[in-house]
Amino acid sequence: MINLLKLFLSAFRRNEHDVINLYDSLSGLMQITTGGNMLNFGYWDDKTQNPLQAQYTLSKMIGEFASLQTARRLVDVGSGYSAPALQWKSQYSFLKMLCININLQQLKIAAALKSNSQRIDHGVGLVSLKGLRNNNVFHINGTSTMLPIRSNSVDRVIAFESAQHFKPLIQFIHESNRVLERSGLIVLAMPVITSASNLLSIPLFLKLGILSVTWASEHYELEYVKSIIKTHGFEIKDIQYIGSNVYGTLASYYIENREKLKNMIVREYPKFLETILYKSLLEMKAASHHGLIDYILLKAEKYDSVNFSNQRAIDTSNTHYQYSGDA
Ligand SMILES: C[S@@+](CC[C@H](N)C(=O)[O-])C[C@H]1O[C@@H](n2cnc3c(N)ncnc32)[C@H](O)[C@@H]1O
């Protein structure tokens, strides 16, 4: 039985213990509605039939966006049940992967999943997990702000729908720069608040409504994310804005299948939690439609240290950090 008072406090306070508690209490909701072990919104297009397919499509997109075919050592920070890592491993078998997660429970489940040889159909082709027992996927309990990794030792850092929890985000960017080799890539896939949300002088929490509570993470502004990347030794190589293929379509799927999903959820959770979930999805759809929120795929390359010093000298003269007051 979940402790509701603790849950609501966690959603407001959002320190690292709260984030662990939120996932321990609510990951099941995601697993019930998707039938799988990924903990992300997924990417929806005309061909997508269900959340699991959307999640595997997004994971595959991120692997391609991060050019994993040329990578050797990857750190996946905020790795959930390592379902994305296992998918990347099935495509890029030569990769050594370090899955860092603050949530020990999730890591234990991930390790158990990893050791199960199986073949699973995610609707995007049959993914073979056979032979993943000694497969260079390592599970490490740690935090994004103090990565337990040697300096200059990896060539990719990915934070797949997890950086919205990292606090302070700037410390994670700093750590990513430390652990990456020269020319290594950092890839973020994350929800952000857009500049459109600043157009009206209504406080953000009123504009987001119930979503400001149920979106139980920091609400980082796009411009803030870009600015700290640029001033911490990275050059932004690409940003894709995919919010229209994430939020509205996911909400529409839930609305269409609500009765079936609700019946599954209320077997394990109080009924009013389903109502909150439903209302949040409606708010999310509206916020995306009005351009208040977006979902970005951002890729940036680590400068070599000489160029970084020069670039930093230029940047510090005209940099302003932006940080949403609600975050
Ligand atoms: C939305 S889930 C995404 C999980 C996974 N990337 C996926 O797509 O299935 C966010 C993950 O970030 C982890 N997380 C949150 N804050 C963290 C932190 N400060 N350091 C490391 N992991 C963190 C959570 O435990 C959770 O596994």
XYZ file of C-alpha atoms and ligand atoms in Angstrom:
354
model
C 0.000 0.000 0.000
C 1.482 3.378 -0.891
C 1.832 6.132 1.693
C -0.097 9.006 0.117
C 1.101 11.751 2.444
C 4.702 10.762 1.785
C 3.972 10.655 -1.931
C 2.511 14.170 -2.059
C 5.374 15.545 0.049
C 7.839 13.889 -2.304
C 6.143 15.424 -5.343
C 6.537 18.912 -3.831
C 9.959 18.596 -2.246
C 11.723 16.497 -4.891
C 15.078 15.859 -3.230
C 16.968 12.693 -4.194
C 15.216 10.546 -1.557
C 11.887 11.888 -2.795
C 12.731 10.958 -6.377
C 13.541 7.407 -5.246
C 10.289 7.244 -3.281
C 8.257 8.581 -6.217
C 9.619 5.922 -8.544
C 9.268 3.140 -5.967
C 5.621 4.120 -5.539
C 4.628 4.983 -9.085
C 6.804 3.114 -11.605
C 4.186 0.368 -11.465
C 1.643 2.782 -12.984
C 3.848 3.171 -16.039
C 4.513 -0.561 -16.256
C 0.782 -1.370 -16.010
C -0.121 1.088 -18.763
C 2.711 0.099 -21.104
C 3.185 -3.576 -20.319
C 6.967 -3.090 -20.370
C 9.962 -1.857 -18.403
C 10.784 1.426 -20.073
C 9.964 4.537 -18.066
C 9.574 7.178 -20.766
C 6.843 8.843 -22.816
C 7.905 7.371 -26.146
C 7.812 8.809 -29.677
C 4.509 8.460 -31.505
C 3.971 8.623 -35.247
C 1.311 7.358 -37.692
C 2.535 3.781 -37.383
C 2.671 3.610 -33.587
C 0.084 1.308 -32.090
C 0.899 1.217 -28.394
C 3.111 2.823 -25.700
C 5.675 0.029 -25.748
C 6.255 0.527 -29.445
C 6.512 4.309 -28.922
C 9.087 3.821 -26.177
C 11.254 1.505 -28.253
C 11.026 3.888 -31.201
C 12.254 6.754 -29.005
C 15.032 4.630 -27.561
C 16.141 3.604 -31.059
C 16.022 7.244 -32.208
C 18.244 8.259 -29.301
C 20.756 5.531 -30.153
C 20.954 6.862 -33.721
C 20.993 10.512 -32.580
C 23.938 9.669 -30.285
C 25.743 7.900 -33.177
C 26.206 4.796 -31.047
C 27.573 2.920 -34.040
C 30.838 4.814 -33.503
C 30.816 4.723 -29.692
C 32.804 2.426 -27.391
C 31.932 3.368 -23.818
C 28.570 4.798 -22.853
C 27.253 6.079 -19.539
C 23.463 6.001 -19.278
C 22.587 8.292 -16.374
C 19.125 7.708 -14.917
C 18.894 4.297 -16.516
C 15.589 3.082 -15.017
C 15.261 -0.681 -15.461
C 18.030 -0.499 -18.109
C 15.509 -1.333 -20.821
C 16.953 1.346 -23.162
C 20.491 0.073 -22.440
C 19.436 -3.475 -23.307
C 17.915 -2.282 -26.554
C 21.077 -0.354 -27.494
C 23.132 -3.394 -26.570
C 21.097 -5.540 -28.943
C 21.908 -3.105 -31.774
C 25.451 -2.051 -30.832
C 26.863 -5.239 -29.348
C 30.429 -3.902 -29.024
C 29.400 -1.109 -26.612
C 30.470 -1.142 -22.989
C 27.644 0.360 -20.971
C 27.577 1.824 -17.501
C 24.040 2.276 -16.210
C 23.959 4.800 -13.372
C 20.813 5.061 -11.317
C 20.055 6.604 -7.966
C 17.367 3.966 -7.434
C 18.886 0.727 -6.152
C 15.632 -1.199 -6.433
C 15.421 -0.450 -10.157
C 19.037 -1.517 -10.634
C 18.413 -4.847 -8.919
C 15.450 -5.531 -11.181
C 17.507 -4.415 -14.192
C 20.300 -6.820 -13.297
C 17.777 -9.656 -12.990
C 16.213 -8.774 -16.354
C 19.625 -8.666 -17.939
C 20.488 -12.160 -16.829
C 17.317 -13.609 -18.325
C 18.074 -14.789 -21.813
C 14.990 -14.132 -23.860
C 13.654 -12.831 -27.134
C 11.048 -10.124 -26.955
C 8.900 -8.504 -29.593
C 8.473 -4.774 -28.945
C 6.594 -4.166 -32.165
C 9.715 -2.677 -33.766
C 11.334 -5.934 -34.699
C 12.392 -8.850 -32.612
C 15.082 -7.791 -30.148
C 17.398 -10.565 -29.097
C 18.488 -10.463 -25.481
C 20.157 -13.827 -25.776
C 23.652 -14.023 -24.434
C 23.467 -10.802 -22.472
C 24.713 -12.457 -19.322
C 28.309 -11.261 -19.603
C 27.544 -8.518 -21.942
C 29.441 -5.463 -20.788
C 26.413 -3.825 -19.166
C 27.286 -2.668 -15.649
C 24.787 -1.421 -13.086
C 26.011 1.244 -10.709
C 24.112 2.883 -7.885
C 25.108 6.559 -7.976
C 23.938 10.073 -8.592
C 24.139 12.306 -11.641
C 25.854 15.065 -9.700
C 28.825 12.902 -8.640
C 29.397 10.314 -11.342
C 31.451 7.361 -10.077
C 33.465 7.302 -13.300
C 37.093 8.150 -14.122
C 37.806 11.461 -15.888
C 38.148 11.362 -19.710
C 37.149 7.695 -19.830
C 33.921 7.476 -21.884
C 32.809 8.728 -25.284
C 29.041 9.056 -24.701
C 26.881 10.289 -21.846
C 23.147 9.824 -22.323
C 20.407 11.034 -19.999
C 17.201 9.587 -21.391
C 14.232 11.328 -19.786
C 16.091 11.663 -16.522
C 17.898 15.039 -16.545
C 14.655 16.778 -15.525
C 15.295 15.242 -12.084
C 18.951 16.198 -11.759
C 19.555 18.900 -9.188
C 21.539 20.999 -9.745
C 21.524 20.228 -13.466
C 24.627 22.349 -13.917
C 26.585 19.922 -11.699
C 25.566 17.005 -13.941
C 26.732 18.908 -17.037
C 30.021 19.637 -15.280
C 30.412 15.957 -14.356
C 29.570 14.857 -17.891
C 32.286 17.105 -19.225
C 34.757 15.625 -16.743
C 34.083 11.970 -17.616
C 33.904 12.460 -21.391
C 36.937 12.127 -23.619
C 37.738 14.970 -25.985
C 35.056 15.152 -28.739
C 32.796 12.883 -26.671
C 29.054 13.482 -26.928
C 26.436 14.259 -24.328
C 22.843 13.499 -25.374
C 19.847 14.690 -23.407
C 16.275 13.596 -24.089
C 14.081 15.604 -21.767
C 10.913 17.611 -21.228
C 11.491 21.364 -21.063
C 9.556 24.556 -20.479
C 9.668 26.737 -23.596
C 10.087 30.473 -23.943
C 6.409 30.687 -24.995
C 5.620 30.077 -21.337
C 7.163 33.494 -20.522
C 4.877 35.429 -22.842
C 2.094 35.921 -20.321
C 2.989 37.130 -16.866
C 0.929 34.389 -15.202
C 3.008 32.236 -12.806
C 4.148 28.984 -14.350
C 2.341 26.814 -11.813
C -0.983 28.398 -12.809
C -0.268 27.916 -16.507
C 0.610 24.264 -15.958
C -2.267 23.607 -13.553
C -2.248 20.129 -11.995
C 0.735 19.297 -14.186
C 2.983 21.523 -12.054
C 2.464 19.003 -9.230
C 2.148 15.743 -11.111
C 5.087 16.550 -13.384
C 7.114 15.593 -10.339
C 10.501 16.855 -11.447
C 12.269 20.159 -11.986
C 10.820 22.342 -14.722
C 13.928 23.410 -16.582
C 13.642 26.044 -19.268
C 15.013 25.255 -22.699
C 17.162 28.409 -22.760
C 18.628 27.562 -19.372
C 19.566 24.050 -20.509
C 21.204 25.396 -23.652
C 23.110 28.080 -21.776
C 24.652 25.751 -19.197
C 25.678 23.276 -21.895
C 27.378 26.024 -23.899
C 29.213 27.451 -20.896
C 30.464 24.105 -19.583
C 32.800 23.048 -22.329
C 30.340 21.808 -24.943
C 29.348 22.840 -28.428
C 25.710 22.106 -29.236
C 25.599 20.030 -32.435
C 21.880 19.426 -32.834
C 18.554 19.972 -31.104
C 15.353 18.271 -32.195
C 12.001 19.411 -30.870
C 9.740 16.386 -30.725
C 7.086 17.441 -28.197
C 4.283 17.146 -30.767
C 5.160 13.456 -31.234
C 5.335 12.826 -27.515
C 2.691 14.474 -25.347
C -0.527 14.876 -27.306
C -0.347 11.485 -28.937
C 0.364 9.695 -25.661
C -2.572 11.509 -24.020
C -4.847 10.597 -26.948
C -3.860 6.944 -26.602
C -4.745 7.013 -22.903
C -8.065 8.777 -23.519
C -9.056 6.235 -26.188
C -8.114 3.270 -24.006
C -9.022 4.766 -20.658
C -11.613 2.213 -19.527
C -9.336 -0.751 -20.126
C -6.288 0.933 -18.555
C -8.291 2.280 -15.624
C -9.518 -1.229 -14.774
C -5.920 -2.427 -14.701
C -4.696 0.522 -12.610
C -7.401 0.409 -9.922
C -6.517 -3.188 -9.135
C -3.266 -1.876 -7.634
C -3.754 1.849 -6.969
C -6.475 4.021 -5.386
C -9.081 5.169 -7.903
C -8.372 8.856 -7.391
C -4.751 8.348 -8.531
C -6.083 7.234 -11.897
C -8.237 10.380 -12.000
C -5.156 12.522 -11.278
C -3.213 10.678 -13.973
C -6.015 11.250 -16.492
C -6.314 14.977 -15.663
C -2.528 15.409 -15.841
C -2.465 13.841 -19.286
C -5.173 16.266 -20.440
C -3.173 19.199 -19.034
C -0.023 17.872 -20.654
C -1.756 17.679 -24.022
C -3.034 21.258 -23.650
C 0.352 22.604 -22.444
C 2.065 20.996 -25.443
C -0.608 22.268 -27.813
C -0.139 25.831 -26.499
C 3.629 25.544 -26.815
C 4.332 25.824 -23.069
C 6.242 22.569 -22.962
C 8.367 20.697 -25.458
C 10.522 17.584 -25.494
C 14.062 17.946 -26.776
C 16.754 15.685 -28.079
C 19.953 17.657 -27.572
C 23.409 16.572 -28.676
C 26.595 18.430 -27.716
C 30.285 17.706 -28.203
C 33.006 18.253 -25.634
C 35.514 20.920 -26.674
C 39.148 20.144 -26.490
C 40.569 22.001 -23.495
C 42.486 24.667 -25.461
C 39.478 25.653 -27.553
C 37.282 25.545 -24.473
C 39.430 28.156 -22.667
C 39.171 30.447 -25.690
C 35.435 29.856 -26.077
C 34.869 30.409 -22.358
C 36.596 33.776 -22.516
C 34.155 34.813 -25.243
C 31.079 33.321 -23.541
C 31.553 34.709 -20.042
C 31.216 38.245 -21.357
C 27.624 37.740 -22.502
C 26.119 34.831 -20.587
C 22.945 35.047 -18.521
C 21.711 31.977 -16.732
C 17.987 31.433 -16.830
C 16.252 29.253 -14.352
C 12.548 28.778 -13.983
C 11.468 30.014 -10.560
C 9.314 26.917 -10.195
C 12.202 24.565 -10.724
C 11.737 8.711 -16.282
S 12.900 7.537 -15.675
C 13.743 7.107 -17.178
C 14.410 5.770 -17.088
C 15.043 5.253 -18.368
N 15.947 6.205 -18.958
C 13.980 4.844 -19.345
O 13.755 5.584 -20.330
O 13.373 3.789 -19.148
C 14.087 8.535 -14.807
C 15.208 7.751 -14.128
O 16.166 8.664 -13.588
C 16.616 8.155 -12.331
N 17.159 9.297 -11.577
C 16.469 10.348 -11.077
N 17.287 11.204 -10.463
C 18.543 10.703 -10.578
C 19.836 11.152 -10.173
N 19.995 12.304 -9.508
N 20.906 10.394 -10.477
C 20.774 9.226 -11.164
N 19.574 8.748 -11.572
C 18.471 9.478 -11.300
C 15.371 7.533 -11.737
O 15.672 6.620 -10.694
C 14.784 6.853 -12.975
O 15.356 5.603 -13.156
